[in-house]
Amino acid sequence: MNLSFSHVTVDYPATDGTLLRALDDFSLDVAEGEPVAIIGPSGCGKSTLLRLTAGLMSPTSGQVMADGAELREPRKATAYILQDFGLLPWKNVYANAELGLRIHKVAEPERGERTRAALEAVGLSGFEHSFPNQLSGGMQQRLALARAMALDVDLLLMDEPLSALDALLREELQNTLLNLWQQRGHSQILVTHSIEEAVFLGRRIVVMAPRPGRVVAQISNPEMGSVEYRNDPLFFDRCRQVRAALAEGGER
């Protein structure tokens, strides 16, 4: 899956009748199989960028292209982990995890095998009959991740997918996301506020400026791809580079 954002601008109507610009002349290319991390201050248009990529909205101006065709509606081969998890409260853990597979009409027993494997990967085996309101925030976040993992997609979009987790579990699921990408080779866009997470999971880190959102730096990170990268001095150097770009972008 190749993605291209060409001079994209997004305006939202404000309560006073004026327009609020979320993205301003945003351009970015994502190559097939490339994991890209997007980082920037709150309100800089990161979530808007994901909604555009998911085909849930259209830009005010500019174009979003997917494999050479203009993206105008959601794609079946895109999985999107929402910031608020997007869980259905009337469905139990198992039913939430298998929802995407049901929508894609995946038959049993494959649907069951993929759902159980995804729940096991995020540590939710044994909670299949529980409901979302019986889970902690971190467990709900893991369930949203399991639902995306169960799907066979060529594009994974994630909006702060691990933000509600404690540090140890967050690192464990970062490892899971890394392994998933290595096994499947999908394109990936991760929105995060964590510099370390961006460096661990992004082969390229895109730094955005405060609203209206625009790219202020793109940092190549070809060494990512190993759990041991966290202990490499280059990892810490790259984190310092991202931190400096964020500081510089905030001053512009």
PDB file of C-alpha atoms in Angstrom:
ATOM      1  CA  MET A   1       0.000   0.000   0.000  1.00  0.00           C
ATOM      2  CA  ASN A   2       1.493   3.309  -1.149  1.00  0.00           C
ATOM      3  CA  LEU A   3       0.068   6.519   0.285  1.00  0.00           C
ATOM      4  CA  SER A   4       0.498  10.076  -0.886  1.00  0.00           C
ATOM      5  CA  PHE A   5      -0.725  13.312   0.697  1.00  0.00           C
ATOM      6  CA  SER A   6      -0.357  16.210  -1.699  1.00  0.00           C
ATOM      7  CA  HIS A   7      -0.790  19.789  -0.391  1.00  0.00           C
ATOM      8  CA  VAL A   8      -3.612  18.725   1.924  1.00  0.00           C
ATOM      9  CA  THR A   9      -5.506  21.383   3.854  1.00  0.00           C
ATOM     10  CA  VAL A  10      -8.363  20.670   6.273  1.00  0.00           C
ATOM     11  CA  ASP A  11     -10.626  23.371   7.711  1.00  0.00           C
ATOM     12  CA  TYR A  12     -13.268  22.824  10.403  1.00  0.00           C
ATOM     13  CA  PRO A  13     -16.111  25.278  11.083  1.00  0.00           C
ATOM     14  CA  ALA A  14     -15.657  27.016  14.440  1.00  0.00           C
ATOM     15  CA  THR A  15     -18.498  27.973  16.778  1.00  0.00           C
ATOM     16  CA  ASP A  16     -18.155  31.663  15.852  1.00  0.00           C
ATOM     17  CA  GLY A  17     -18.700  30.920  12.165  1.00  0.00           C
ATOM     18  CA  THR A  18     -15.051  31.159  11.178  1.00  0.00           C
ATOM     19  CA  LEU A  19     -12.920  28.291   9.911  1.00  0.00           C
ATOM     20  CA  LEU A  20     -10.359  26.501  12.046  1.00  0.00           C
ATOM     21  CA  ARG A  21      -7.431  25.115  10.043  1.00  0.00           C
ATOM     22  CA  ALA A  22      -6.269  21.703  11.301  1.00  0.00           C
ATOM     23  CA  LEU A  23      -3.816  20.850   8.485  1.00  0.00           C
ATOM     24  CA  ASP A  24      -2.067  23.359   6.273  1.00  0.00           C
ATOM     25  CA  ASP A  25      -0.434  22.377   2.958  1.00  0.00           C
ATOM     26  CA  PHE A  26       0.459  18.936   4.326  1.00  0.00           C
ATOM     27  CA  SER A  27       2.450  16.681   1.986  1.00  0.00           C
ATOM     28  CA  LEU A  28       3.804  13.220   2.770  1.00  0.00           C
ATOM     29  CA  ASP A  29       4.531   9.952   0.952  1.00  0.00           C
ATOM     30  CA  VAL A  30       4.386   6.556   2.674  1.00  0.00           C
ATOM     31  CA  ALA A  31       5.983   3.693   0.775  1.00  0.00           C
ATOM     32  CA  GLU A  32       4.615   0.172   0.609  1.00  0.00           C
ATOM     33  CA  GLY A  33       5.448  -1.669   3.813  1.00  0.00           C
ATOM     34  CA  GLU A  34       6.864   1.420   5.519  1.00  0.00           C
ATOM     35  CA  PRO A  35       6.125   2.070   9.216  1.00  0.00           C
ATOM     36  CA  VAL A  36       5.823   5.810   9.811  1.00  0.00           C
ATOM     37  CA  ALA A  37       5.440   7.472  13.209  1.00  0.00           C
ATOM     38  CA  ILE A  38       3.742  10.875  13.475  1.00  0.00           C
ATOM     39  CA  ILE A  39       4.551  12.989  16.509  1.00  0.00           C
ATOM     40  CA  GLY A  40       3.624  16.534  17.463  1.00  0.00           C
ATOM     41  CA  PRO A  41       1.822  18.620  20.083  1.00  0.00           C
ATOM     42  CA  SER A  42      -1.872  18.162  20.861  1.00  0.00           C
ATOM     43  CA  GLY A  43      -4.149  19.829  18.336  1.00  0.00           C
ATOM     44  CA  CYS A  44      -1.680  19.730  15.432  1.00  0.00           C
ATOM     45  CA  GLY A  45      -3.947  17.609  13.216  1.00  0.00           C
ATOM     46  CA  LYS A  46      -2.543  14.116  13.820  1.00  0.00           C
ATOM     47  CA  SER A  47      -5.954  12.498  14.340  1.00  0.00           C
ATOM     48  CA  THR A  48      -7.346  14.423  11.376  1.00  0.00           C
ATOM     49  CA  LEU A  49      -4.540  12.957   9.292  1.00  0.00           C
ATOM     50  CA  LEU A  50      -5.561   9.419  10.319  1.00  0.00           C
ATOM     51  CA  ARG A  51      -9.232  10.044   9.533  1.00  0.00           C
ATOM     52  CA  LEU A  52      -8.221  11.222   6.068  1.00  0.00           C
ATOM     53  CA  THR A  53      -6.096   8.087   5.618  1.00  0.00           C
ATOM     54  CA  ALA A  54      -8.965   5.877   6.758  1.00  0.00           C
ATOM     55  CA  GLY A  55     -11.243   7.437   4.139  1.00  0.00           C
ATOM     56  CA  LEU A  56     -13.593   8.789   6.814  1.00  0.00           C
ATOM     57  CA  MET A  57     -13.334  12.390   5.608  1.00  0.00           C
ATOM     58  CA  SER A  58     -12.099  14.388   2.637  1.00  0.00           C
ATOM     59  CA  PRO A  59      -9.627  17.278   2.634  1.00  0.00           C
ATOM     60  CA  THR A  60     -10.764  20.850   2.101  1.00  0.00           C
ATOM     61  CA  SER A  61      -8.126  21.031  -0.612  1.00  0.00           C
ATOM     62  CA  GLY A  62      -5.355  18.803  -1.892  1.00  0.00           C
ATOM     63  CA  GLN A  63      -5.426  15.061  -2.500  1.00  0.00           C
ATOM     64  CA  VAL A  64      -4.967  11.814  -0.602  1.00  0.00           C
ATOM     65  CA  MET A  65      -3.963   8.933  -2.891  1.00  0.00           C
ATOM     66  CA  ALA A  66      -3.859   5.206  -2.114  1.00  0.00           C
ATOM     67  CA  ASP A  67      -2.013   3.042  -4.636  1.00  0.00           C
ATOM     68  CA  GLY A  68      -2.411   5.765  -7.257  1.00  0.00           C
ATOM     69  CA  ALA A  69      -6.164   6.281  -6.822  1.00  0.00           C
ATOM     70  CA  GLU A  70      -7.810   9.115  -4.922  1.00  0.00           C
ATOM     71  CA  LEU A  71      -8.979   7.945  -1.511  1.00  0.00           C
ATOM     72  CA  ARG A  72     -12.656   8.848  -1.156  1.00  0.00           C
ATOM     73  CA  GLU A  73     -14.074   6.163   1.152  1.00  0.00           C
ATOM     74  CA  PRO A  74     -12.953   3.525   3.689  1.00  0.00           C
ATOM     75  CA  ARG A  75     -10.974   0.535   2.406  1.00  0.00           C
ATOM     76  CA  LYS A  76     -11.530  -3.052   3.554  1.00  0.00           C
ATOM     77  CA  ALA A  77      -7.759  -3.573   3.707  1.00  0.00           C
ATOM     78  CA  THR A  78      -7.268  -0.772   6.268  1.00  0.00           C
ATOM     79  CA  ALA A  79      -7.415  -1.344  10.036  1.00  0.00           C
ATOM     80  CA  TYR A  80      -7.849   1.693  12.285  1.00  0.00           C
ATOM     81  CA  ILE A  81      -7.329   1.664  16.050  1.00  0.00           C
ATOM     82  CA  LEU A  82      -9.232   4.670  17.401  1.00  0.00           C
ATOM     83  CA  GLN A  83      -8.099   6.804  20.309  1.00  0.00           C
ATOM     84  CA  ASP A  84     -11.294   5.959  22.217  1.00  0.00           C
ATOM     85  CA  PHE A  85     -10.931   2.249  21.306  1.00  0.00           C
ATOM     86  CA  GLY A  86     -14.227   2.054  19.306  1.00  0.00           C
ATOM     87  CA  LEU A  87     -15.472  -0.958  21.281  1.00  0.00           C
ATOM     88  CA  LEU A  88     -19.136  -1.999  21.226  1.00  0.00           C
ATOM     89  CA  PRO A  89     -20.338  -2.097  24.863  1.00  0.00           C
ATOM     90  CA  TRP A  90     -23.066  -4.674  24.196  1.00  0.00           C
ATOM     91  CA  LYS A  91     -20.601  -7.203  22.769  1.00  0.00           C
ATOM     92  CA  ASN A  92     -18.222  -9.261  24.869  1.00  0.00           C
ATOM     93  CA  VAL A  93     -14.447  -9.385  24.402  1.00  0.00           C
ATOM     94  CA  TYR A  94     -14.528 -12.220  21.887  1.00  0.00           C
ATOM     95  CA  ALA A  95     -17.300 -10.633  19.810  1.00  0.00           C
ATOM     96  CA  ASN A  96     -15.484  -7.284  19.751  1.00  0.00           C
ATOM     97  CA  ALA A  97     -12.235  -8.945  18.702  1.00  0.00           C
ATOM     98  CA  GLU A  98     -13.847 -10.866  15.844  1.00  0.00           C
ATOM     99  CA  LEU A  99     -16.010  -7.978  14.605  1.00  0.00           C
ATOM    100  CA  GLY A 100     -13.767  -6.996  11.700  1.00  0.00           C
ATOM    101  CA  LEU A 101     -13.523 -10.614  10.568  1.00  0.00           C
ATOM    102  CA  ARG A 102     -17.323 -10.920  10.598  1.00  0.00           C
ATOM    103  CA  ILE A 103     -17.657  -7.726   8.554  1.00  0.00           C
ATOM    104  CA  HIS A 104     -15.178  -9.211   6.066  1.00  0.00           C
ATOM    105  CA  LYS A 105     -17.245 -12.445   6.069  1.00  0.00           C
ATOM    106  CA  VAL A 106     -14.350 -14.649   7.195  1.00  0.00           C
ATOM    107  CA  ALA A 107     -15.781 -18.107   7.856  1.00  0.00           C
ATOM    108  CA  GLU A 108     -15.273 -20.357  10.841  1.00  0.00           C
ATOM    109  CA  PRO A 109     -12.993 -21.997  11.874  1.00  0.00           C
ATOM    110  CA  GLU A 110     -10.512 -19.427  10.493  1.00  0.00           C
ATOM    111  CA  ARG A 111     -12.352 -16.582  12.205  1.00  0.00           C
ATOM    112  CA  GLY A 112     -12.120 -18.342  15.554  1.00  0.00           C
ATOM    113  CA  GLU A 113      -8.461 -19.241  15.148  1.00  0.00           C
ATOM    114  CA  ARG A 114      -7.459 -15.694  14.226  1.00  0.00           C
ATOM    115  CA  THR A 115      -9.549 -14.145  17.011  1.00  0.00           C
ATOM    116  CA  ARG A 116      -8.165 -16.445  19.704  1.00  0.00           C
ATOM    117  CA  ALA A 117      -4.594 -15.909  18.489  1.00  0.00           C
ATOM    118  CA  ALA A 118      -5.028 -12.119  18.589  1.00  0.00           C
ATOM    119  CA  LEU A 119      -6.503 -12.197  22.106  1.00  0.00           C
ATOM    120  CA  GLU A 120      -3.655 -14.391  23.300  1.00  0.00           C
ATOM    121  CA  ALA A 121      -1.085 -12.044  21.733  1.00  0.00           C
ATOM    122  CA  VAL A 122      -2.387  -9.092  23.771  1.00  0.00           C
ATOM    123  CA  GLY A 123      -2.860 -11.072  26.996  1.00  0.00           C
ATOM    124  CA  LEU A 124      -6.666 -11.280  27.012  1.00  0.00           C
ATOM    125  CA  SER A 125      -7.105 -15.048  26.864  1.00  0.00           C
ATOM    126  CA  GLY A 126      -9.592 -16.014  29.573  1.00  0.00           C
ATOM    127  CA  PHE A 127     -11.558 -12.763  29.260  1.00  0.00           C
ATOM    128  CA  GLU A 128     -13.529 -13.780  26.151  1.00  0.00           C
ATOM    129  CA  HIS A 129     -16.915 -13.561  27.926  1.00  0.00           C
ATOM    130  CA  SER A 130     -16.249 -10.272  29.716  1.00  0.00           C
ATOM    131  CA  PHE A 131     -17.737  -6.987  28.496  1.00  0.00           C
ATOM    132  CA  PRO A 132     -15.844  -3.745  27.883  1.00  0.00           C
ATOM    133  CA  ASN A 133     -17.232  -2.074  31.023  1.00  0.00           C
ATOM    134  CA  GLN A 134     -15.721  -4.914  33.062  1.00  0.00           C
ATOM    135  CA  LEU A 135     -12.232  -4.200  31.717  1.00  0.00           C
ATOM    136  CA  SER A 136      -9.670  -1.644  32.797  1.00  0.00           C
ATOM    137  CA  GLY A 137      -8.730   1.112  30.369  1.00  0.00           C
ATOM    138  CA  GLY A 138      -5.523  -0.709  29.510  1.00  0.00           C
ATOM    139  CA  MET A 139      -7.399  -3.944  28.802  1.00  0.00           C
ATOM    140  CA  GLN A 140      -9.858  -2.080  26.570  1.00  0.00           C
ATOM    141  CA  GLN A 141      -6.930  -0.670  24.656  1.00  0.00           C
ATOM    142  CA  ARG A 142      -5.464  -4.157  24.235  1.00  0.00           C
ATOM    143  CA  LEU A 143      -8.831  -5.397  22.973  1.00  0.00           C
ATOM    144  CA  ALA A 144      -8.906  -2.680  20.314  1.00  0.00           C
ATOM    145  CA  LEU A 145      -5.418  -3.755  19.286  1.00  0.00           C
ATOM    146  CA  ALA A 146      -6.480  -7.422  19.115  1.00  0.00           C
ATOM    147  CA  ARG A 147      -9.368  -6.581  16.790  1.00  0.00           C
ATOM    148  CA  ALA A 148      -6.963  -4.912  14.355  1.00  0.00           C
ATOM    149  CA  MET A 149      -4.390  -7.690  14.681  1.00  0.00           C
ATOM    150  CA  ALA A 150      -6.971 -10.338  13.740  1.00  0.00           C
ATOM    151  CA  LEU A 151      -7.447  -8.728  10.320  1.00  0.00           C
ATOM    152  CA  ASP A 152      -5.284  -9.345   7.273  1.00  0.00           C
ATOM    153  CA  VAL A 153      -4.668  -5.759   6.125  1.00  0.00           C
ATOM    154  CA  ASP A 154      -2.102  -3.856   4.071  1.00  0.00           C
ATOM    155  CA  LEU A 155      -2.449  -0.635   6.098  1.00  0.00           C
ATOM    156  CA  LEU A 156      -2.591  -0.267   9.882  1.00  0.00           C
ATOM    157  CA  LEU A 157      -3.528   3.111  11.380  1.00  0.00           C
ATOM    158  CA  MET A 158      -3.047   3.713  15.096  1.00  0.00           C
ATOM    159  CA  ASP A 159      -4.059   6.731  17.157  1.00  0.00           C
ATOM    160  CA  GLU A 160      -2.196   6.559  20.495  1.00  0.00           C
ATOM    161  CA  PRO A 161      -2.874   2.797  20.685  1.00  0.00           C
ATOM    162  CA  LEU A 162      -0.873   2.139  23.862  1.00  0.00           C
ATOM    163  CA  SER A 163      -1.319   5.358  25.836  1.00  0.00           C
ATOM    164  CA  ALA A 164      -3.418   3.842  28.661  1.00  0.00           C
ATOM    165  CA  LEU A 165      -0.937   1.069  29.460  1.00  0.00           C
ATOM    166  CA  ASP A 166       1.681   0.900  32.188  1.00  0.00           C
ATOM    167  CA  ALA A 167       5.317   1.124  31.094  1.00  0.00           C
ATOM    168  CA  LEU A 168       6.111  -2.611  31.122  1.00  0.00           C
ATOM    169  CA  LEU A 169       2.984  -3.675  29.250  1.00  0.00           C
ATOM    170  CA  ARG A 170       3.437  -0.788  26.837  1.00  0.00           C
ATOM    171  CA  GLU A 171       6.899  -2.047  25.903  1.00  0.00           C
ATOM    172  CA  GLU A 172       5.585  -5.604  25.587  1.00  0.00           C
ATOM    173  CA  LEU A 173       2.864  -4.550  23.150  1.00  0.00           C
ATOM    174  CA  GLN A 174       5.294  -2.333  21.255  1.00  0.00           C
ATOM    175  CA  ASN A 175       7.266  -5.535  20.708  1.00  0.00           C
ATOM    176  CA  THR A 176       4.053  -7.235  19.542  1.00  0.00           C
ATOM    177  CA  LEU A 177       3.376  -4.440  17.043  1.00  0.00           C
ATOM    178  CA  LEU A 178       6.950  -4.651  15.785  1.00  0.00           C
ATOM    179  CA  ASN A 179       6.687  -8.422  15.300  1.00  0.00           C
ATOM    180  CA  LEU A 180       3.319  -8.046  13.576  1.00  0.00           C
ATOM    181  CA  TRP A 181       4.749  -5.540  11.097  1.00  0.00           C
ATOM    182  CA  GLN A 182       7.803  -7.734  10.448  1.00  0.00           C
ATOM    183  CA  GLN A 183       5.616 -10.778   9.789  1.00  0.00           C
ATOM    184  CA  ARG A 184       3.019  -9.084   7.582  1.00  0.00           C
ATOM    185  CA  GLY A 185       4.916  -6.239   5.934  1.00  0.00           C
ATOM    186  CA  HIS A 186       1.976  -3.834   5.966  1.00  0.00           C
ATOM    187  CA  SER A 187       2.269  -0.066   5.702  1.00  0.00           C
ATOM    188  CA  GLN A 188       1.739   1.560   9.076  1.00  0.00           C
ATOM    189  CA  ILE A 189       1.022   5.020  10.448  1.00  0.00           C
ATOM    190  CA  LEU A 190       1.361   5.456  14.192  1.00  0.00           C
ATOM    191  CA  VAL A 191       0.280   8.651  15.932  1.00  0.00           C
ATOM    192  CA  THR A 192       1.924   9.005  19.324  1.00  0.00           C
ATOM    193  CA  HIS A 193       3.037  11.558  21.913  1.00  0.00           C
ATOM    194  CA  SER A 194       5.871   9.295  23.036  1.00  0.00           C
ATOM    195  CA  ILE A 195       9.264  10.065  21.527  1.00  0.00           C
ATOM    196  CA  GLU A 196      10.617   6.640  22.499  1.00  0.00           C
ATOM    197  CA  GLU A 197       7.622   4.871  20.954  1.00  0.00           C
ATOM    198  CA  ALA A 198       7.988   6.841  17.730  1.00  0.00           C
ATOM    199  CA  VAL A 199      11.663   5.903  17.467  1.00  0.00           C
ATOM    200  CA  PHE A 200      11.038   2.242  18.319  1.00  0.00           C
ATOM    201  CA  LEU A 201       8.185   1.740  15.825  1.00  0.00           C
ATOM    202  CA  GLY A 202       8.862   4.269  13.061  1.00  0.00           C
ATOM    203  CA  ARG A 203      11.315   3.708  10.244  1.00  0.00           C
ATOM    204  CA  ARG A 204      10.621   7.369   9.555  1.00  0.00           C
ATOM    205  CA  ILE A 205       9.491   9.871  12.201  1.00  0.00           C
ATOM    206  CA  VAL A 206       7.426  12.797  10.949  1.00  0.00           C
ATOM    207  CA  VAL A 207       7.478  15.782  13.309  1.00  0.00           C
ATOM    208  CA  MET A 208       4.545  18.187  13.092  1.00  0.00           C
ATOM    209  CA  ALA A 209       4.252  21.798  14.196  1.00  0.00           C
ATOM    210  CA  PRO A 210       1.464  23.228  16.376  1.00  0.00           C
ATOM    211  CA  ARG A 211      -1.825  24.007  14.662  1.00  0.00           C
ATOM    212  CA  PRO A 212      -2.251  24.403  11.820  1.00  0.00           C
ATOM    213  CA  GLY A 213      -0.455  21.091  11.380  1.00  0.00           C
ATOM    214  CA  ARG A 214       2.390  20.914   8.915  1.00  0.00           C
ATOM    215  CA  VAL A 215       5.575  18.889   8.608  1.00  0.00           C
ATOM    216  CA  VAL A 216       8.621  20.530  10.211  1.00  0.00           C
ATOM    217  CA  ALA A 217      10.987  17.530  10.056  1.00  0.00           C
ATOM    218  CA  GLN A 218      11.237  13.994   8.713  1.00  0.00           C
ATOM    219  CA  ILE A 219      13.821  11.876  10.514  1.00  0.00           C
ATOM    220  CA  SER A 220      15.055   8.673   8.910  1.00  0.00           C
ATOM    221  CA  ASN A 221      15.373   5.794  11.354  1.00  0.00           C
ATOM    222  CA  PRO A 222      16.541   2.769   9.322  1.00  0.00           C
ATOM    223  CA  GLU A 223      18.043   0.970  12.321  1.00  0.00           C
ATOM    224  CA  MET A 224      14.641   0.222  13.897  1.00  0.00           C
ATOM    225  CA  GLY A 225      13.353  -3.329  13.638  1.00  0.00           C
ATOM    226  CA  SER A 226      14.829  -5.091  16.647  1.00  0.00           C
ATOM    227  CA  VAL A 227      13.747  -5.290  20.282  1.00  0.00           C
ATOM    228  CA  GLU A 228      17.394  -4.710  21.213  1.00  0.00           C
ATOM    229  CA  TYR A 229      17.320  -1.317  19.486  1.00  0.00           C
ATOM    230  CA  ARG A 230      16.057   0.215  22.746  1.00  0.00           C
ATOM    231  CA  ASN A 231      19.488  -0.460  24.278  1.00  0.00           C
ATOM    232  CA  ASP A 232      21.500   0.888  21.353  1.00  0.00           C
ATOM    233  CA  PRO A 233      23.203   4.281  21.911  1.00  0.00           C
ATOM    234  CA  LEU A 234      21.888   5.253  18.484  1.00  0.00           C
ATOM    235  CA  PHE A 235      18.323   4.865  19.812  1.00  0.00           C
ATOM    236  CA  PHE A 236      18.975   7.538  22.433  1.00  0.00           C
ATOM    237  CA  ASP A 237      20.660   9.771  19.868  1.00  0.00           C
ATOM    238  CA  ARG A 238      17.620   9.458  17.623  1.00  0.00           C
ATOM    239  CA  CYS A 239      15.309  10.313  20.546  1.00  0.00           C
ATOM    240  CA  ARG A 240      17.360  13.457  21.190  1.00  0.00           C
ATOM    241  CA  GLN A 241      17.075  14.329  17.496  1.00  0.00           C
ATOM    242  CA  VAL A 242      13.272  14.005  17.583  1.00  0.00           C
ATOM    243  CA  ARG A 243      13.084  16.012  20.805  1.00  0.00           C
ATOM    244  CA  ALA A 244      15.132  18.805  19.249  1.00  0.00           C
ATOM    245  CA  ALA A 245      12.923  18.847  16.149  1.00  0.00           C
ATOM    246  CA  LEU A 246       9.807  19.115  18.342  1.00  0.00           C
ATOM    247  CA  ALA A 247      11.324  22.030  20.254  1.00  0.00           C
ATOM    248  CA  GLU A 248      12.353  23.784  17.067  1.00  0.00           C
ATOM    249  CA  GLY A 249       8.939  23.242  15.481  1.00  0.00           C
ATOM    250  CA  GLY A 250       7.196  24.732  18.498  1.00  0.00           C
ATOM    251  CA  GLU A 251       9.230  27.908  18.198  1.00  0.00           C
ATOM    252  CA  ARG A 252       8.285  28.586  14.584  1.00  0.00           C
TER     253      ARG A 252
END
